[in-house]
Coordinates of C-alpha atoms in Angstrom, one line a residue:
M1 CA 104.9 169.1 152.6
V2 CA 105.4 168.8 148.8
E3 CA 103.1 166.5 146.9
E4 CA 103.5 165.4 143.3
E5 CA 101.3 163.7 140.8
V6 CA 101.6 163.0 137.1
R7 CA 98.5 164.0 135.0
K8 CA 97.8 163.7 131.3
V9 CA 97.2 166.9 129.3
V10 CA 94.2 166.5 127.0
A11 CA 92.7 168.6 124.2
S12 CA 89.8 170.9 125.0
G13 CA 88.4 172.5 121.9
R14 CA 90.5 174.0 119.0
S15 CA 92.7 176.5 120.9
S16 CA 93.0 175.2 124.5
I17 CA 94.2 172.2 126.4
A18 CA 93.0 171.0 129.9
I19 CA 94.4 169.2 132.8
T20 CA 92.7 167.8 135.9
I21 CA 93.9 168.7 139.4
P22 CA 93.6 166.4 142.5
K23 CA 90.4 167.2 144.4
K24 CA 92.2 167.3 147.8
W25 CA 94.6 170.0 146.4
V26 CA 91.9 172.3 145.2
S27 CA 89.8 171.8 148.3
A28 CA 92.7 172.8 150.5
L29 CA 93.0 176.0 148.4
G30 CA 89.3 176.7 148.6
I31 CA 88.8 176.2 144.8
E32 CA 85.6 174.7 143.6
A33 CA 83.6 174.6 140.3
G34 CA 82.9 178.1 139.1
S35 CA 85.9 179.6 141.0
Y36 CA 88.4 181.9 139.2
V37 CA 92.1 181.2 139.3
L38 CA 95.1 183.2 138.2
L39 CA 97.5 181.4 135.8
R40 CA 101.1 182.8 136.1
F41 CA 103.8 181.8 133.6
M42 CA 107.0 181.4 135.6
G43 CA 109.6 180.6 132.8
D44 CA 110.0 176.9 133.6
H45 CA 106.6 176.2 135.1
V46 CA 103.1 177.5 135.5
A47 CA 101.6 178.5 138.8
I48 CA 97.8 178.2 139.5
I49 CA 96.8 180.7 142.2
P50 CA 93.3 181.2 143.7
L51 CA 92.1 184.6 142.5
S52 CA 91.0 185.6 145.9
R53 CA 94.5 185.2 147.2
S54 CA 96.2 186.9 144.3
V55 CA 93.9 189.9 144.6
R56 CA 94.3 190.3 148.3
G57 CA 98.0 189.6 148.3
P58 CA 99.9 190.4 151.5
G59 CA 97.6 190.6 154.5
I60 CA 95.3 187.7 153.6
S61 CA 93.5 186.6 156.7
N62 CA 91.5 183.7 157.9
V63 CA 89.4 182.4 160.9
V64 CA 90.0 179.3 162.9
D65 CA 86.9 178.2 164.9
V66 CA 87.9 176.0 167.9
D67 CA 85.6 173.0 168.2
R68 CA 87.5 170.8 170.7
D69 CA 89.5 171.1 174.0
N70 CA 92.8 170.3 172.3
P71 CA 95.6 173.0 172.1
D72 CA 97.7 170.8 169.8
Y73 CA 94.9 170.5 167.3
V74 CA 94.4 174.2 167.2
L75 CA 98.2 174.6 166.7
R76 CA 98.1 172.2 163.8
R77 CA 95.3 174.2 162.1
L78 CA 97.3 177.5 162.7
I79 CA 100.4 175.9 161.1
T80 CA 98.3 174.9 158.1
Q81 CA 97.2 178.6 157.7
Y82 CA 100.8 179.7 158.2
L83 CA 102.1 177.4 155.5
R84 CA 99.4 178.6 153.1
G85 CA 100.9 182.1 153.3
V86 CA 98.1 183.6 155.5
D87 CA 99.4 186.7 157.3
E88 CA 96.7 187.0 160.0
V89 CA 94.5 184.5 161.7
R90 CA 91.6 185.1 164.1
V91 CA 91.2 182.1 166.5
R92 CA 87.6 182.0 168.0
F93 CA 87.6 179.7 171.0
N94 CA 83.8 179.2 171.1
G95 CA 83.5 178.1 174.7
F96 CA 87.0 176.5 174.9
T97 CA 88.7 179.6 176.4
G98 CA 90.4 177.4 179.0
I99 CA 93.0 176.5 176.4
K100 CA 93.7 180.0 175.1
G101 CA 96.8 180.5 177.1
E102 CA 98.3 177.2 176.1
V103 CA 97.6 177.9 172.5
K104 CA 99.4 181.2 172.7
E105 CA 102.4 179.6 174.3
L106 CA 102.5 176.8 171.7
V107 CA 102.3 179.3 168.8
R108 CA 105.2 181.3 170.3
E109 CA 107.2 178.1 170.6
R110 CA 106.5 176.6 167.2
I111 CA 105.9 179.4 164.7
S112 CA 108.6 181.9 163.8
G113 CA 107.4 185.5 163.7
A114 CA 104.1 184.9 165.3
E115 CA 102.7 187.9 167.3
V116 CA 99.4 188.5 169.1
I117 CA 98.0 191.7 167.8
E118 CA 94.6 191.6 169.3
E119 CA 92.9 189.6 172.0
G120 CA 89.5 189.3 173.7
N121 CA 88.0 187.0 176.2
D122 CA 87.1 184.4 173.6
Y123 CA 89.4 185.1 170.7
V124 CA 93.0 185.9 169.7
V125 CA 94.3 187.4 166.5
F126 CA 97.8 186.2 165.4
K127 CA 100.0 188.0 162.9
F128 CA 102.7 186.1 161.1
V129 CA 105.7 188.3 160.2
T130 CA 107.8 186.8 157.4
P131 CA 111.4 188.2 156.9
I132 CA 111.6 188.7 153.2
P133 CA 114.1 189.5 151.7
E134 CA 116.4 189.7 154.7
V135 CA 116.8 185.9 155.2
P136 CA 117.8 183.8 152.2
I137 CA 116.9 180.2 152.4
K138 CA 120.5 178.9 152.6
R139 CA 121.2 181.2 155.5
L140 CA 118.3 179.5 157.3
L141 CA 119.6 176.1 156.3
N142 CA 123.0 177.0 157.8
R143 CA 121.4 178.2 161.0
M144 CA 119.4 174.9 161.2
T145 CA 122.5 172.9 160.6
L146 CA 124.6 174.6 163.3
T147 CA 121.8 174.2 165.8
V148 CA 121.3 170.5 165.1
L149 CA 125.1 169.8 165.1
G150 CA 125.2 171.4 168.6
M151 CA 122.3 169.3 169.8
L152 CA 124.0 166.1 168.5
R153 CA 127.3 166.9 170.2
D154 CA 125.6 167.8 173.5
S155 CA 123.5 164.6 173.4
L156 CA 126.7 162.6 172.9
D157 CA 128.4 164.5 175.7
M158 CA 125.4 163.4 177.9
L159 CA 126.3 159.8 176.9
R160 CA 129.8 160.4 178.1
G161 CA 128.4 161.7 181.5
S162 CA 128.3 165.5 181.1
D163 CA 125.6 167.4 183.0
V164 CA 123.8 168.8 179.9
K165 CA 120.1 168.8 180.6
P166 CA 117.7 167.1 178.2
E167 CA 115.4 170.1 178.5
D168 CA 118.0 172.4 176.9
I169 CA 118.2 170.1 173.8
I170 CA 114.4 170.0 173.6
D171 CA 114.3 173.8 173.6
R172 CA 116.7 173.9 170.7
D173 CA 114.7 171.3 168.9
N174 CA 111.7 173.7 169.1
E175 CA 113.9 176.3 167.4
V176 CA 114.8 173.9 164.6
D177 CA 111.1 173.2 164.1
R178 CA 110.4 176.9 163.9
L179 CA 113.1 177.3 161.3
Y180 CA 111.7 174.4 159.3
L181 CA 108.2 175.8 159.2
L182 CA 109.6 179.2 158.2
I183 CA 111.5 177.6 155.3
E184 CA 108.4 175.7 154.2
R185 CA 106.3 178.9 154.2
L186 CA 109.0 180.8 152.2
V187 CA 109.3 177.9 149.7
M188 CA 105.6 177.9 149.1
M189 CA 105.6 181.6 148.6
G190 CA 108.6 181.4 146.2
I191 CA 107.1 178.7 144.1
T192 CA 104.1 180.9 143.3
D193 CA 105.9 184.3 143.0
Q194 CA 109.0 184.7 140.9
S195 CA 109.9 188.0 142.7
V196 CA 110.0 186.1 146.0
L197 CA 112.0 183.3 144.4
S198 CA 114.9 185.7 143.5
K199 CA 114.9 187.3 147.0
L200 CA 115.3 183.9 148.6
G201 CA 118.6 183.4 146.8
A202 CA 117.4 180.4 144.7
G203 CA 118.2 180.0 141.1
S204 CA 115.1 178.0 140.2
S205 CA 112.0 176.6 141.7
R206 CA 113.7 173.1 141.7
E207 CA 116.5 174.4 143.9
L208 CA 113.9 175.9 146.2
V209 CA 111.9 172.7 146.6
N210 CA 115.1 170.7 147.1
S211 CA 116.1 173.2 149.8
L212 CA 112.9 172.3 151.6
M213 CA 113.6 168.6 151.3
V214 CA 117.1 169.2 152.8
S215 CA 115.6 171.2 155.6
K216 CA 113.3 168.3 156.4
S217 CA 116.3 165.9 156.7
I218 CA 118.1 168.3 159.0
E219 CA 114.9 168.7 161.1
R220 CA 114.6 164.9 161.4
A221 CA 118.3 164.7 162.5
G222 CA 117.4 167.2 165.2
D223 CA 114.6 165.0 166.3
H224 CA 117.1 162.1 166.8
A225 CA 119.4 164.3 168.7
W226 CA 116.6 165.1 171.1
R227 CA 115.7 161.4 171.2
I228 CA 119.2 160.4 172.2
A229 CA 119.1 163.0 175.1
Q230 CA 115.7 161.7 176.1
I231 CA 116.9 158.1 176.3
I232 CA 119.9 159.0 178.3
G233 CA 117.9 161.1 180.7
E234 CA 115.3 158.4 181.2
A235 CA 118.0 155.8 181.8
S236 CA 119.6 157.9 184.6
Q237 CA 116.2 158.2 186.3
I238 CA 115.0 154.6 185.9
C239 CA 117.9 152.2 185.9
C240 CA 121.5 153.4 185.4
K241 CA 124.1 155.8 184.1
L242 CA 124.9 154.7 180.6
S243 CA 128.3 156.5 180.8
E244 CA 129.5 153.8 183.2
Y245 CA 129.6 151.1 180.5
S246 CA 132.8 150.7 178.4
I247 CA 130.9 150.0 175.2
V248 CA 129.8 153.7 175.3
D249 CA 133.2 154.7 173.8
S250 CA 132.4 152.9 170.6
I251 CA 129.0 154.4 170.4
M252 CA 130.5 157.9 171.0
E253 CA 132.9 157.4 168.1
L254 CA 130.1 156.3 165.8
G255 CA 128.0 159.3 166.9
L256 CA 130.8 161.8 166.3
N257 CA 131.4 160.3 162.8
S258 CA 127.7 160.6 162.0
T259 CA 127.7 164.2 163.2
D260 CA 130.6 165.0 161.0
I261 CA 128.9 163.4 158.0
L262 CA 125.8 165.5 158.6
R263 CA 127.9 168.7 158.7
E264 CA 129.7 167.8 155.4
A265 CA 126.4 166.9 153.7
A266 CA 124.6 170.1 154.7
M267 CA 127.5 172.3 153.8
A268 CA 127.9 170.6 150.4
F269 CA 124.3 171.5 149.6
I270 CA 124.6 175.0 150.9
N271 CA 127.8 175.6 148.9
G272 CA 126.5 173.7 145.8
D273 CA 129.6 171.4 146.1
T274 CA 129.0 168.1 144.3
E275 CA 132.5 166.8 145.0
D276 CA 131.9 167.0 148.7
A277 CA 128.5 165.4 148.3
M278 CA 130.2 162.5 146.5
E279 CA 132.6 162.1 149.4
V280 CA 129.7 161.9 151.8
L281 CA 128.2 159.1 149.8
D282 CA 131.5 157.3 149.6
R283 CA 131.5 157.1 153.4
R284 CA 128.2 155.2 153.4
L285 CA 129.5 151.6 153.3
V286 CA 132.2 152.3 156.0
M287 CA 129.7 153.8 158.4
R288 CA 127.2 151.0 157.9
G289 CA 130.0 148.5 158.7
K290 CA 130.9 150.4 161.9
S291 CA 127.3 150.5 162.9
L292 CA 127.0 146.7 162.5
E293 CA 130.1 146.2 164.6
V294 CA 128.7 148.3 167.5
I295 CA 125.4 146.5 167.3
K296 CA 127.1 143.1 167.5
S297 CA 129.1 144.3 170.5
I298 CA 126.0 145.3 172.3
Y299 CA 124.3 142.0 171.5
G300 CA 127.3 140.1 172.7
S301 CA 127.9 142.1 175.9
G302 CA 125.4 140.4 178.1
L303 CA 124.0 143.7 179.3
H304 CA 120.6 143.8 181.0
V305 CA 117.8 144.7 178.5
D306 CA 117.3 148.0 180.3
V307 CA 120.8 149.0 179.3
G308 CA 121.4 147.1 176.1
G309 CA 118.0 148.1 174.7
R310 CA 118.6 151.8 175.3
L311 CA 122.0 151.6 173.8
M312 CA 120.5 150.0 170.7
M313 CA 118.0 152.8 170.4
I314 CA 120.8 155.4 170.6
V315 CA 122.8 153.5 167.9
E316 CA 119.6 153.5 165.7
S317 CA 119.2 157.2 166.1
I318 CA 122.9 157.7 165.1
R319 CA 122.4 155.5 162.1
R320 CA 119.3 157.5 161.0
V321 CA 121.2 160.7 161.2
S322 CA 123.8 159.3 158.8
E323 CA 121.0 158.2 156.4
Y324 CA 119.5 161.7 156.4
S325 CA 123.0 163.0 155.5
Y326 CA 123.1 160.6 152.5
D327 CA 119.7 161.9 151.4
I328 CA 121.1 165.5 151.6
A329 CA 124.1 164.5 149.5
E330 CA 121.9 162.9 146.8
L331 CA 119.8 166.1 146.7
T332 CA 123.0 168.1 146.2
L333 CA 123.9 166.0 143.2
D334 CA 120.3 166.2 141.8
T335 CA 120.3 170.0 142.2
Y336 CA 123.8 171.0 141.1
G337 CA 125.2 168.0 139.3

């Protein structure tokens, strides 16, 4: 996650200036009064790096002490270390060894390049392998996009009555999440290290940060593809087959249009094409009009709430995918316009 704040620069003596940094940021980096930091001039910005990290460089490690019987909480703490650029983490379970297996499985599912390199009865050591410079950021964005587009098409095929399993789409959503976390890790590394920035194929730190924001929009679109599949699967188990209702044809058309817009928006950013980005934004009013027409049709259909309510949720997810596409198009204009 990228956070921003505006702070005023003030004079500090005759030859220096000073600026305050939000306390929660320095706390997260382990900086306190008396700590030393490395200031690195990056051409168009200045990076502030904890000296302990800059000295140790690759191979920095950390320890996570487990203090509760909650695998998801442990995963969240490991993801935090992963995004900080830590290469190795020792997890000490401290009496909560019953969740060790589930933690290992969650880490394999959610964190790209995670390997168990050492294990004992009450601890596990994970190593995070980061593929630099083999994988430029835009190649990862393209891979994310293709995966999410496939998820959306398969979810819509489920609406039509195909035998695609929701579990298959959920598995691909996990892959999208792994790619997003990898991009966030690489972006954070590139912001603080000019040599990494060039290897990632980004022309500037601004382009790199905007790539992260685009990846977040793609990841959220994937969440909605999974949500559509989940709604359809639940409906078939609880009340009905949504494919049996004629109004589904209009929803399918809306969904395919939204999927196409996402493809165009993502490729516009990947290719740095501002004209294609403008074409995506030009489709916004038309898509919103089509969404309203479908919503009115559902309201006026007299369908039971179990059916109409679920169809409305699907339309909302389709609409949200379009909105994320417009966000990507605007980022393209901001980055390359």
